[in-house]
Structure formats: structure tokens, C-alpha cells
Short mmCIF file of C-alpha atoms in Angstrom, two decimals:
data_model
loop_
_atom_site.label_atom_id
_atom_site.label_comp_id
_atom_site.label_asym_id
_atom_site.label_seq_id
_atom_site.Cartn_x
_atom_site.Cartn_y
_atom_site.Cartn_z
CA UNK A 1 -8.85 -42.83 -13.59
CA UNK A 2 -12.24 -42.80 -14.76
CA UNK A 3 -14.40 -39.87 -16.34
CA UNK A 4 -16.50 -39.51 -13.16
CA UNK A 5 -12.72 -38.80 -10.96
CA UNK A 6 -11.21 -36.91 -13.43
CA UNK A 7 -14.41 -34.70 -13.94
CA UNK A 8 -15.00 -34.77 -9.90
CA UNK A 9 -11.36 -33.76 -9.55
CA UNK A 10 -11.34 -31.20 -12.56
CA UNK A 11 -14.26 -29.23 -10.19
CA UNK A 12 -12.80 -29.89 -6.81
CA UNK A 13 -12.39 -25.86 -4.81
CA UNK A 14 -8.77 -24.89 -4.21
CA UNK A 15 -9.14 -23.68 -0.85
CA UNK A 16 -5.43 -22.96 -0.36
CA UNK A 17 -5.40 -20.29 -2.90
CA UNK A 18 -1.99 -18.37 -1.72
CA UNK A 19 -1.16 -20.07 1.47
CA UNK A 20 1.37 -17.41 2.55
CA UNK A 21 -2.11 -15.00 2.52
CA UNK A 22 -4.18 -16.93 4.21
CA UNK A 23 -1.83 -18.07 6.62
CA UNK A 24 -0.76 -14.75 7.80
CA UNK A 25 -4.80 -13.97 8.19
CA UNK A 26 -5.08 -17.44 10.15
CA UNK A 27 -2.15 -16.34 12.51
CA UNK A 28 -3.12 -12.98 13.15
CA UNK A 29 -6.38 -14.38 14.38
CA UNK A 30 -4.27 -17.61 16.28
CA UNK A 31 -2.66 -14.58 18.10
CA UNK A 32 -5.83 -13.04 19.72
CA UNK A 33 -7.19 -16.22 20.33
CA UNK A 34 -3.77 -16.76 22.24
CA UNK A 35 -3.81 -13.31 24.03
CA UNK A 36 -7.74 -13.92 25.17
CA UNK A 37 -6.55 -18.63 26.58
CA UNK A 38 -3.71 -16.71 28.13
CA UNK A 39 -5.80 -14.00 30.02
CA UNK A 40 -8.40 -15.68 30.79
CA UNK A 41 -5.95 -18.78 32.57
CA UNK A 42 -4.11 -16.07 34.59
CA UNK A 43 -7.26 -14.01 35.71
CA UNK A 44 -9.32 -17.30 36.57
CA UNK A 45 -7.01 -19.61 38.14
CA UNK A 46 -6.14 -16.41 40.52
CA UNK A 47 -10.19 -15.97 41.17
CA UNK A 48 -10.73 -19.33 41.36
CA UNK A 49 -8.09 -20.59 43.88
CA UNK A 50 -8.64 -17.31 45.77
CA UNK A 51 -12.14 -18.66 46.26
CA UNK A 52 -12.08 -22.28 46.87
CA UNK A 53 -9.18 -20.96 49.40
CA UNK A 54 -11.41 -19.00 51.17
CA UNK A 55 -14.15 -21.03 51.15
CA UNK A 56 -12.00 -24.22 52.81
CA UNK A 57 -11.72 -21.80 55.19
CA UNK A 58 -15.10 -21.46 56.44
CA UNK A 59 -16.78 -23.13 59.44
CA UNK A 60 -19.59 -24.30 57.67
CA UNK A 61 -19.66 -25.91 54.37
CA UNK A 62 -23.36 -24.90 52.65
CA UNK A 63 -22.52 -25.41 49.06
CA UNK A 64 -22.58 -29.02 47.23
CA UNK A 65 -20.49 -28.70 44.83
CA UNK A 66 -17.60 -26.43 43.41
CA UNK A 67 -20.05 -24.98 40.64
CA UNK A 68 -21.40 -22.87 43.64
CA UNK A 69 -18.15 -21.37 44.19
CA UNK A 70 -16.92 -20.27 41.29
CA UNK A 71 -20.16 -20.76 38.84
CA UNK A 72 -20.88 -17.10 38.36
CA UNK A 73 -17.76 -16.22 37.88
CA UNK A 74 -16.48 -18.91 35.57
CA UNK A 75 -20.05 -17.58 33.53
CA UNK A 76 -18.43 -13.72 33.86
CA UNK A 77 -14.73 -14.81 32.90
CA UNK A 78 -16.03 -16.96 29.73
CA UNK A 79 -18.18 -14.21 28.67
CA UNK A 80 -15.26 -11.69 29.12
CA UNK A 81 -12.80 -14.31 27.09
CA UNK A 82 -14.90 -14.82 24.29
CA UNK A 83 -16.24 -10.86 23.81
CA UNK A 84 -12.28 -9.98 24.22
CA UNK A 85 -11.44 -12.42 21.68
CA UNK A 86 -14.11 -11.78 19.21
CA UNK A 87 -13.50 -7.66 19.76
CA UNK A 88 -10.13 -8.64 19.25
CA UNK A 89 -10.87 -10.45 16.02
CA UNK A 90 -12.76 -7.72 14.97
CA UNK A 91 -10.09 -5.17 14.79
CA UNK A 92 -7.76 -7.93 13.47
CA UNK A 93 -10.49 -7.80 10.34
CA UNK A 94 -10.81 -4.14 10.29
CA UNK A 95 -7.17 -3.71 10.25
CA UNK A 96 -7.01 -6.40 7.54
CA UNK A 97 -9.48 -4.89 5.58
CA UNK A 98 -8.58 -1.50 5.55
CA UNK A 99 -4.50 -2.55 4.63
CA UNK A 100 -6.04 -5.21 1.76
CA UNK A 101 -8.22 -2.13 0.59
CA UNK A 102 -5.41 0.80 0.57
CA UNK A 103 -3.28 -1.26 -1.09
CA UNK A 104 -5.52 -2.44 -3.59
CA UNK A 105 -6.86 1.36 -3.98
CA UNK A 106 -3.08 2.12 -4.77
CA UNK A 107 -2.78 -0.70 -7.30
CA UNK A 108 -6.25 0.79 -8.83
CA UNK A 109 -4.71 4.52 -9.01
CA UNK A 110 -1.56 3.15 -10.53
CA UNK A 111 -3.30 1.37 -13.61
CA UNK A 112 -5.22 4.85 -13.77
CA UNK A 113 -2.02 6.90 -14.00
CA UNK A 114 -0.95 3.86 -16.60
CA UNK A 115 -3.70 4.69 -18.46
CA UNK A 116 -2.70 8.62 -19.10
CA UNK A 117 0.81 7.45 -20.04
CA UNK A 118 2.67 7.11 -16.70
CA UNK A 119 4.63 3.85 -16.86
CA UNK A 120 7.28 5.00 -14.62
CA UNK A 121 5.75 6.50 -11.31
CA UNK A 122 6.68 3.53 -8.97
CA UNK A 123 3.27 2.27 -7.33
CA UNK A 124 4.38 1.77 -3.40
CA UNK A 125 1.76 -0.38 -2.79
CA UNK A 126 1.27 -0.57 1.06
CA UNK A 127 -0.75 -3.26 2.91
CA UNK A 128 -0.16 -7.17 2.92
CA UNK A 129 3.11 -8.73 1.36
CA UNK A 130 1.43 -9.89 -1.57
CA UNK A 131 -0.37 -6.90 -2.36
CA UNK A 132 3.02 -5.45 -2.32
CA UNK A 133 4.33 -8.07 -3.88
CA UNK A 134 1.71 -7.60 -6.75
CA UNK A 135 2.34 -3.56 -6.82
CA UNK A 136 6.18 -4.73 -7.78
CA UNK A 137 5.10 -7.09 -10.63
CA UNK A 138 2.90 -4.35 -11.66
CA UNK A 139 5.82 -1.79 -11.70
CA UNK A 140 7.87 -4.57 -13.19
CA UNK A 141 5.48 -5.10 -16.07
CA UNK A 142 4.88 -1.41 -16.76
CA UNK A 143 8.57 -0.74 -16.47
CA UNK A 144 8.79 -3.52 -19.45
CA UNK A 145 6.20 -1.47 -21.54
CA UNK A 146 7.51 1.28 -21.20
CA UNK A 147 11.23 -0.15 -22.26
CA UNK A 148 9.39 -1.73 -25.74
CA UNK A 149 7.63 1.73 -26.10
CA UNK A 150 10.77 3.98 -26.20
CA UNK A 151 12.44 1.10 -28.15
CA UNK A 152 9.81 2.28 -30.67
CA UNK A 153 10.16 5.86 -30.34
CA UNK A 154 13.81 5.38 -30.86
CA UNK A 155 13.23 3.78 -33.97
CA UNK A 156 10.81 6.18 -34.95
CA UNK A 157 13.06 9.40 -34.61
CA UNK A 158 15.79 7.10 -36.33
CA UNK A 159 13.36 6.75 -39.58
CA UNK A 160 12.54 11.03 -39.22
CA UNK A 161 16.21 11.92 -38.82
CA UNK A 162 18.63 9.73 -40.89
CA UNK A 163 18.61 9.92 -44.47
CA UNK A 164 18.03 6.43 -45.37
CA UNK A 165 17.85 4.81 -48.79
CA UNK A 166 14.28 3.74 -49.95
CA UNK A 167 14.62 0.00 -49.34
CA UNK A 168 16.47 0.63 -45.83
CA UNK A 169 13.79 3.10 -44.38
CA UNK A 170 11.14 0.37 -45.65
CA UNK A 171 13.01 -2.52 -43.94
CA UNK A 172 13.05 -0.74 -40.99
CA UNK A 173 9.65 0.53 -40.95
CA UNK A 174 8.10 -3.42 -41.21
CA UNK A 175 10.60 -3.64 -38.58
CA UNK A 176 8.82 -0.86 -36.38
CA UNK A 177 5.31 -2.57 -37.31
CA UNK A 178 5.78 -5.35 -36.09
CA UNK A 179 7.78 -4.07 -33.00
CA UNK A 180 4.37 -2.28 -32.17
CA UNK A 181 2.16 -5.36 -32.78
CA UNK A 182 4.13 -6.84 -29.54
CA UNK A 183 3.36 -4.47 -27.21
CA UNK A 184 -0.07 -6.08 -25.66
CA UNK A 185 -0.64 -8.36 -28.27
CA UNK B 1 -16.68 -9.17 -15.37
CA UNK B 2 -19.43 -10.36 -13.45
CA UNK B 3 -19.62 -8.60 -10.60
CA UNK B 4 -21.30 -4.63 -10.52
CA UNK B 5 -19.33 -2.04 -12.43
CA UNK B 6 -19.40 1.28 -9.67
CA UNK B 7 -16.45 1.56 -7.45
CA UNK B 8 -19.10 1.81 -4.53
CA UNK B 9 -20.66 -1.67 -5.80
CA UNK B 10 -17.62 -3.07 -5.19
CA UNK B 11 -16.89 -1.72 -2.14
CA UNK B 12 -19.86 -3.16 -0.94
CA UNK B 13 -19.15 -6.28 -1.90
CA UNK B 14 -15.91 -6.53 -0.22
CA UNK B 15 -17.86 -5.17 2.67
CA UNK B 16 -20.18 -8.40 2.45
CA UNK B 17 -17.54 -10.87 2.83
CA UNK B 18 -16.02 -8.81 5.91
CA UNK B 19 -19.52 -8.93 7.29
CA UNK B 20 -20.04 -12.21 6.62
CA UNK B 21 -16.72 -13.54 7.96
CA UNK B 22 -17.57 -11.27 11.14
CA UNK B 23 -21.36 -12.89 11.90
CA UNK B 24 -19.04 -16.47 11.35
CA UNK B 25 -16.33 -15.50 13.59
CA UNK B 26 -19.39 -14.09 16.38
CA UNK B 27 -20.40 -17.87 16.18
CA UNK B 28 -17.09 -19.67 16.32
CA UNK B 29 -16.10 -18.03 19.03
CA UNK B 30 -19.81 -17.95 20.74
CA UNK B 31 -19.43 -21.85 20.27
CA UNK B 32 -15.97 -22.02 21.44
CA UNK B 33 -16.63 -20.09 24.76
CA UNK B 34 -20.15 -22.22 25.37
CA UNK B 35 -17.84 -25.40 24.98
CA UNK B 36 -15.37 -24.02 27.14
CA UNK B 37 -18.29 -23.11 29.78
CA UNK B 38 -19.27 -26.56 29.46
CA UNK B 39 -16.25 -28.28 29.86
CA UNK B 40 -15.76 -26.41 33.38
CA UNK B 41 -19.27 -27.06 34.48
CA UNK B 42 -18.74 -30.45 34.09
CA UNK B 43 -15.65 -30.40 36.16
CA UNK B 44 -16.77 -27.89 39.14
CA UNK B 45 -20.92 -29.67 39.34
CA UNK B 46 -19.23 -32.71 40.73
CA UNK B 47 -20.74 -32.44 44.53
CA UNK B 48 -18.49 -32.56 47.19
CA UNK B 49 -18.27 -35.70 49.63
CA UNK B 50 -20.73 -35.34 52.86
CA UNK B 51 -18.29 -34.87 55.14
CA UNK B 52 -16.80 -31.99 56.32
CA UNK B 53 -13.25 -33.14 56.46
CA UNK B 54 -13.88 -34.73 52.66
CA UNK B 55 -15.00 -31.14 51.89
CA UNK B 56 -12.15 -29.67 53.22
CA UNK B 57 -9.99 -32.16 51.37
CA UNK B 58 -11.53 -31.49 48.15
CA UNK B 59 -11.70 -27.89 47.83
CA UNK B 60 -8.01 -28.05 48.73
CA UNK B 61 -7.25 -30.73 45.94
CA UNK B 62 -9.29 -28.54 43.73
CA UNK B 63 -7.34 -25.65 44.23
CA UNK B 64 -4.16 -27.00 43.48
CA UNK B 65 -5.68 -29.31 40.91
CA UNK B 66 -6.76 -25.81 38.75
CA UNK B 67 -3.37 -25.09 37.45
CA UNK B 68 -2.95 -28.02 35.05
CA UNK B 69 -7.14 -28.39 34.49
CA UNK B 70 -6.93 -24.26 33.23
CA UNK B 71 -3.82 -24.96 31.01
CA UNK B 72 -5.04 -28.06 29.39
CA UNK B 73 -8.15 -26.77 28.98
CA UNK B 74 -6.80 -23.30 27.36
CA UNK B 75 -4.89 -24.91 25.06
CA UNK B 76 -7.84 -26.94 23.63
CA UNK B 77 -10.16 -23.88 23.43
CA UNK B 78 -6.68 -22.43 22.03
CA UNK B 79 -6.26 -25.18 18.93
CA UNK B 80 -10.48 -25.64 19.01
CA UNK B 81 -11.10 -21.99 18.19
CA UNK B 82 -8.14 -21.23 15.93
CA UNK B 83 -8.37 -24.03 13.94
CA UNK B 84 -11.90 -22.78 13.44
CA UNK B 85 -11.08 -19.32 12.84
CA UNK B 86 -8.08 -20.99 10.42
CA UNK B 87 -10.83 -22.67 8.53
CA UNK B 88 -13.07 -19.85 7.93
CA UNK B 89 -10.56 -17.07 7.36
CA UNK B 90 -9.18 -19.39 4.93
CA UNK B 91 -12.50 -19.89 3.47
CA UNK B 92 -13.81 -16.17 3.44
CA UNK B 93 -10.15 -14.90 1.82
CA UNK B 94 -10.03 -16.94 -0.97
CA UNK B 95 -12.41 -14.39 -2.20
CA UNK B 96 -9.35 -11.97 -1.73
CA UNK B 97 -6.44 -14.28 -2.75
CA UNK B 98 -8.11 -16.09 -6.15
CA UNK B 99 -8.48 -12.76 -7.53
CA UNK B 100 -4.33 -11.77 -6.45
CA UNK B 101 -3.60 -14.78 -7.80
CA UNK B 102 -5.34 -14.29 -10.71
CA UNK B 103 -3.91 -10.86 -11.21
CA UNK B 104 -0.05 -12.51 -10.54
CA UNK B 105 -1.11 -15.14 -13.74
CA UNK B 106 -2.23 -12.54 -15.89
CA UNK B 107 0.45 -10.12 -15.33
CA UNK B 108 2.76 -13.36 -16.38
CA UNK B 109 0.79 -13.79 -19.59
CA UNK B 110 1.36 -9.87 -20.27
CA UNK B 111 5.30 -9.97 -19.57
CA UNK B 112 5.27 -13.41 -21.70
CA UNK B 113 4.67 -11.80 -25.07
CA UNK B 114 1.51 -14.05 -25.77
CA UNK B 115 -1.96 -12.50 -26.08
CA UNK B 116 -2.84 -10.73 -23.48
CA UNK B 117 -5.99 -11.53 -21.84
CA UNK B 118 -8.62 -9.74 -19.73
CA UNK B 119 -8.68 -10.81 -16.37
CA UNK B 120 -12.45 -12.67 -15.17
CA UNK B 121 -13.48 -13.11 -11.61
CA UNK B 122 -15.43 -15.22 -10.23
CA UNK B 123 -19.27 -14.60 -8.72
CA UNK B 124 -18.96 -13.57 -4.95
CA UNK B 125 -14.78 -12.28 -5.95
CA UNK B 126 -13.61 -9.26 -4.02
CA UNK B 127 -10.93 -6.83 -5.49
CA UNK B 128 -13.33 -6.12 -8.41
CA UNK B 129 -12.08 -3.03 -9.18
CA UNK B 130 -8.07 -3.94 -8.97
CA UNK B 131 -9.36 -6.35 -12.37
CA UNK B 132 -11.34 -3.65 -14.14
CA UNK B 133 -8.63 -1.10 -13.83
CA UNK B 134 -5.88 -4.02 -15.07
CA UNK B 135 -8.52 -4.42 -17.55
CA UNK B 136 -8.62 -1.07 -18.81
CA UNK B 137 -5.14 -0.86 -18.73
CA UNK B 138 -4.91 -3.31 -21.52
CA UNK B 139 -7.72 -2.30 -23.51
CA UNK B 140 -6.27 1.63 -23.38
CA UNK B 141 -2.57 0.28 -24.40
CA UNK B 142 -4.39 -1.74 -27.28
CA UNK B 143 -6.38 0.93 -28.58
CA UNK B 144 -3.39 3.23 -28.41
CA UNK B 145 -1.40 0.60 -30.30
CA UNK B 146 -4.43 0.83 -32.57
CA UNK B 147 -3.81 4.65 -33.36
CA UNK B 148 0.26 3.89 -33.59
CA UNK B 149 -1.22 1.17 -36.62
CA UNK B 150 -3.49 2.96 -37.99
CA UNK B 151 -1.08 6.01 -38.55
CA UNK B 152 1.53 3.73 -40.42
CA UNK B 153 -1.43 2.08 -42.59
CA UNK B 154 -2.71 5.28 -43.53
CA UNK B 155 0.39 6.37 -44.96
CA UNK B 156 0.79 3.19 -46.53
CA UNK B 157 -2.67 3.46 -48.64
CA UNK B 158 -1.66 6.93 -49.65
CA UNK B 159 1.74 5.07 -50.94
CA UNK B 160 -0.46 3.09 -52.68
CA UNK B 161 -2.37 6.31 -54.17
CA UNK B 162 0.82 8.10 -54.54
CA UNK B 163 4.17 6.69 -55.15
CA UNK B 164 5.37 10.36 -55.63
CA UNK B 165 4.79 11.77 -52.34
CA UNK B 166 5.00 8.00 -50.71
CA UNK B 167 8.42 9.25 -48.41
CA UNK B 168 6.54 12.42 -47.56
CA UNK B 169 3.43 10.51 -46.39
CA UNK B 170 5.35 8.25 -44.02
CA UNK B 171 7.39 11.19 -42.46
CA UNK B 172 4.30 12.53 -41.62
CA UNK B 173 2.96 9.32 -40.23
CA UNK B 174 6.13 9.37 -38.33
CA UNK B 175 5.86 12.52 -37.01
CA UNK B 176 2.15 11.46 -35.83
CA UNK B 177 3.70 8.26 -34.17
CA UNK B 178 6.46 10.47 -32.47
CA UNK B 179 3.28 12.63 -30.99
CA UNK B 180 1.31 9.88 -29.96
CA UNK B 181 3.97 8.03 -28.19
CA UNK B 182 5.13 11.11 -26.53
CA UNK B 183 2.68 10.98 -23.63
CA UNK B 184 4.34 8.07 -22.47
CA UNK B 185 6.97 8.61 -19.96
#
């Protein structure tokens, strides 16, 4: 490969970041696209053959071409579709949005509570899968913490309450030194 | 991080991509109902034979003709707009899923015992805030593990000072450690 490929490659967008994500959003929009073709088919083709129905009925034939039928209201149905489906869409988003943002706002409040020492208050993140999905890896990893920190504390009432011999309490406390170096090294 | 610090700065900016993806969506869908429109015309401005009988004839055909023309025709505008929609939602949420999955690698490189690293975003990211409060997390736990350190040393340069009252000195460093770690729970 040369330099130019591997460089052009190295800087190439990943568009797919987390297709399960992005997928869901693209289906939830598929649907109201659906909803609106499906509408729009049954409303229309009832108009429409209602119309040219009637209008093989008349006695005299003054229109040229099918256009002056059912023009207007092909116009009025297409209008309808796409407003429906882009009202539609917009509540898809709004929904979207406001699920992406409460769960994120939950994620935000649980490093908070983190932050004044509570490791252990699950966070019940709400919203899309993977937002929940993260809120569980975030529990997971401050459930881990919070295991190495009362490892430590153990250790530490060990060294204030057991009457150790000089080399064994300073074994033990390199021991607790470097168990505190690993937590967020 | 380079995106604005305030909460409501990042709101906003989350904000912008859902407006954005909404004036995008507006012309998808504008587009896909003008093709649609078009498509139709096409079909229904094709004038009618001269004759009355032919007239007749053809408004009847037409009418029965409809059916399959609407369904065909659906399912294009169906696959047309949502592959559009698919395109652009996929698009305008990466902004949302690079920073999840960014959050997913880092909380990986927390649990894996290596040094733990801030998390950076991208220019135009969403979910600002979800990264600065991970952030501070990290840098709170680290400048608590600071403190937990710095108790221990202490003692140990008074050790050095001190040999006499070296046991004492690290009991009460102990004590301090037992204190500070309390407040995690």
C-alpha cells in the first residue's frame, strides 16, 4: 500500500459509528415514512378511482388528459403526505432527543453523585439501549472502584487494629501504597 | 475539551444538530414529495385519445390501472425517502454515537488498570457534558487518591525525622486515611 492510501485511509470518516444506534434512529424514521406511502396509497387510489369513475360517466368528455381529473388533488394528497411525514419525523426527533438527553442528564447526575463519594447508587439510565447500556458500564465501573476502595479501607483498619510486628505493619503498608496507586492510575 | 464549558452551551449545541438534521429532513422529504408529484404528473398529463369511446376506454383502464401504478410508486418514494432519511440520520448522529462510543472505550481503559485517560471530543460532538462530568470524575478520584498519598508520605518524612514516634505517626496517618475514605460508600 503506498503512503498516499495508507494516509488517505488513516483519515477516511467512520460513518457507522454504533450501527445498532443509528439503525434504530434510521428505522424509527423508515416507520413514518411507511405510515405517510401507506396513507397516502389508500386515501388516493380511493379519490382517484372515485373520480376517473365518475368522470367515465359523464356525457361529455371536456378534459384532455387525466391531470385534469385528479391534478389538484394529487397536488393536495402529496402536500398532505409529505407535511404528515415530515411532522411525523419531527416528533420522531423530539422524542429522540428528549430520551438521548434524559438519559444522558442521568449519566451526568450519576458521575456528580460519584464525585461526593456515591459509588453504589445504581444510575437507571433511561432512554436509548446504549445509553442504558452505557449507564450499566458506568455502574459496573464504579461498582469496581468502589470494591478496590473498601479493599483499602480493610487494610487500613487491619494496620490500626492488629498489633503487628514492625517489619509486618511496614510490609503491609507498601502493600496498601501501592494498592492506592491502582485506583485511577 | 473543545467544545463550550456551561451546561446551557452544550445544550445548545445538541440543539444545533437537532435543528440542523430537522431543516435536512424539511428538504429530503420536500424533494421526495416534489419527485413523487412529478412522477404522477407524468403519468396522468398523457392526453386522452379524441374519441369519445377511446376516452371512455381510458379512464376505465386508468382506474383499474391505479392500484399497481400507487403501490409501485409508494414503495419507491418509500426506499427513495428512507434511504435518504437513513443517510442523514446516520450522518447527523454520529455526533451522538462517536462520543458513546468514546465514553464505552474509555470506561474500558478505566476498568483495565492502565492510565486512565480524559475523554476528548471532537469539534461539532454532542453529549459534551456526559465527557466533562466522566472527566471530573477521574480528576476528583485522582486528587482524592492524592490526599490518601500524601497522608502516608507525610507520616513517612516524620519517620524520617523521628524514628521514636515513627509507629505513632503512621497510626495517625491511618486514622486520616480511614476518614478520608469514609465518604465513600
Amino acid at each position: 500500500m503506498s503512503p498516499h492510501t495508507s494516509r488517505h485511509l488513516a483519515r477516511r470518516r467512520i460513518f457507522l459509528v454504533k450501527p445498532r444506534f443509528q439503525g434504530t434512529v434510521a428505522l424509527c424514521f423508515a416507520a413514518i415514512v411507511f405510515a405517510g406511502a401507506a396513507l397516502f396509497a389508500g386515501f388516493f387510489s380511493q379519490y382517484a378511482r372515485t373520480a376517473l369513475r365518475v368522470a367515465s360517466l359523464q356525457g361529455h368528455y371536456d378534459f384532455l388528459s387525466p391531470h385534469e381529473i385528479i391534478g389538484s388533488a394529487l397536488a393536495l394528497h402529496v402536500l398532505a403526505l409529505s407535511a404528515g411525514v415530515l411532522a411525523g419525523s419531527l416528533l420522531v426527533l423530539l422524542f429522540l432527543v428528549r430520551r438521548i438527553r434524559s438519559g444522558v442528564e442521568r449519566l451526568v447526575e450519576t458521575f456528580r453523585v460519584s464525585m461526593e463519594g456515591d459509588l453504589s447508587s445504581p444510575t437507571n439510565a433511561t432512554g436509548l439501549s446504549d445509553i442504558a447500556e452505557l449507564g450499566r458500564k458506568v455502574d459496573a465501573s464504579r461498582s469496581r472502584t468502589l470494591s478496590r476502595i473498601r479493599e483499602i479501607r480493610a487494610d487500613v483498619e487491619f494496620l490500626r487494629s492488629e498489633p503487628l510486628t514492625d517489619e509486618e505493619f511496614a510490609k503491609r503498608w507498601d502493600a496498601l501504597k501501592a494498592a492506592i496507586r491502582r485506583v485511577v492510575p | 475539551m473543545n467544545s463550550p464549558p456551561a451546561d446551557k452551551g452544550q445544550h445548545i449545541a445538541e440543539q444545533g444538530i437537532a435543528g440542523r438534521f430537522a431543516m435536512r429532513l424539511l428538504l429530503v422529504i420536500g424533494a421526495g414529495g416534489g419527485i413523487l408529484f412529478l412522477g404522477f404528473y407524468l403519468i396522468f398529463i398523457r392526453p386522452f385519445p379524441g374519441t369519445f369511446s377511446g376516452t371512455y376506454f381510458a379512464l376505465r383502464d386508468l382506474s383499474a390501472f391505479l392500484v399497481p401504478v400507487l403501490v409501485f410508486s409508494m414503495l419507491a418514494y418509500f426506499l427513495v425517502v428512507s434511504l435518504g432519511i437513513a443517510l442523514l440520520s446516520g450522518y447527523a448522529f454520529h455526533k451522538i454515537a462517536g462520543p458513546l462510543y468514546r465514553m464505552e472505550r474509555a470506561l474500558e481503559n478505566y476498568d483495565s488498570g492502565h492510565a486512565v485517560k480524559a475523554v476528548f471530543l471532537r469539534e461539532g460532538d454532542g453529549l459534551v457534558s456526559l465527557a466533562q462530568a466522566y472527566n471530573r470524575y477521574v480528576a476528583g478520584l485522582r486528587e482524592d487518591r492524592q490526599k490518601w498519598l500524601a497522608a502516608m508520605e507525610h507520616a513517612e518524612r516524620l519517620c524520617l525525622q523521628e524514628a521514636a514516634t515513627c509507629r505513632a505517626e503512621m497510626e495517625e496517618a491511618l486514622a486520616r486515611l480511614s476518614e478520608l475514605l469514609s465518604r465513600y460508600r
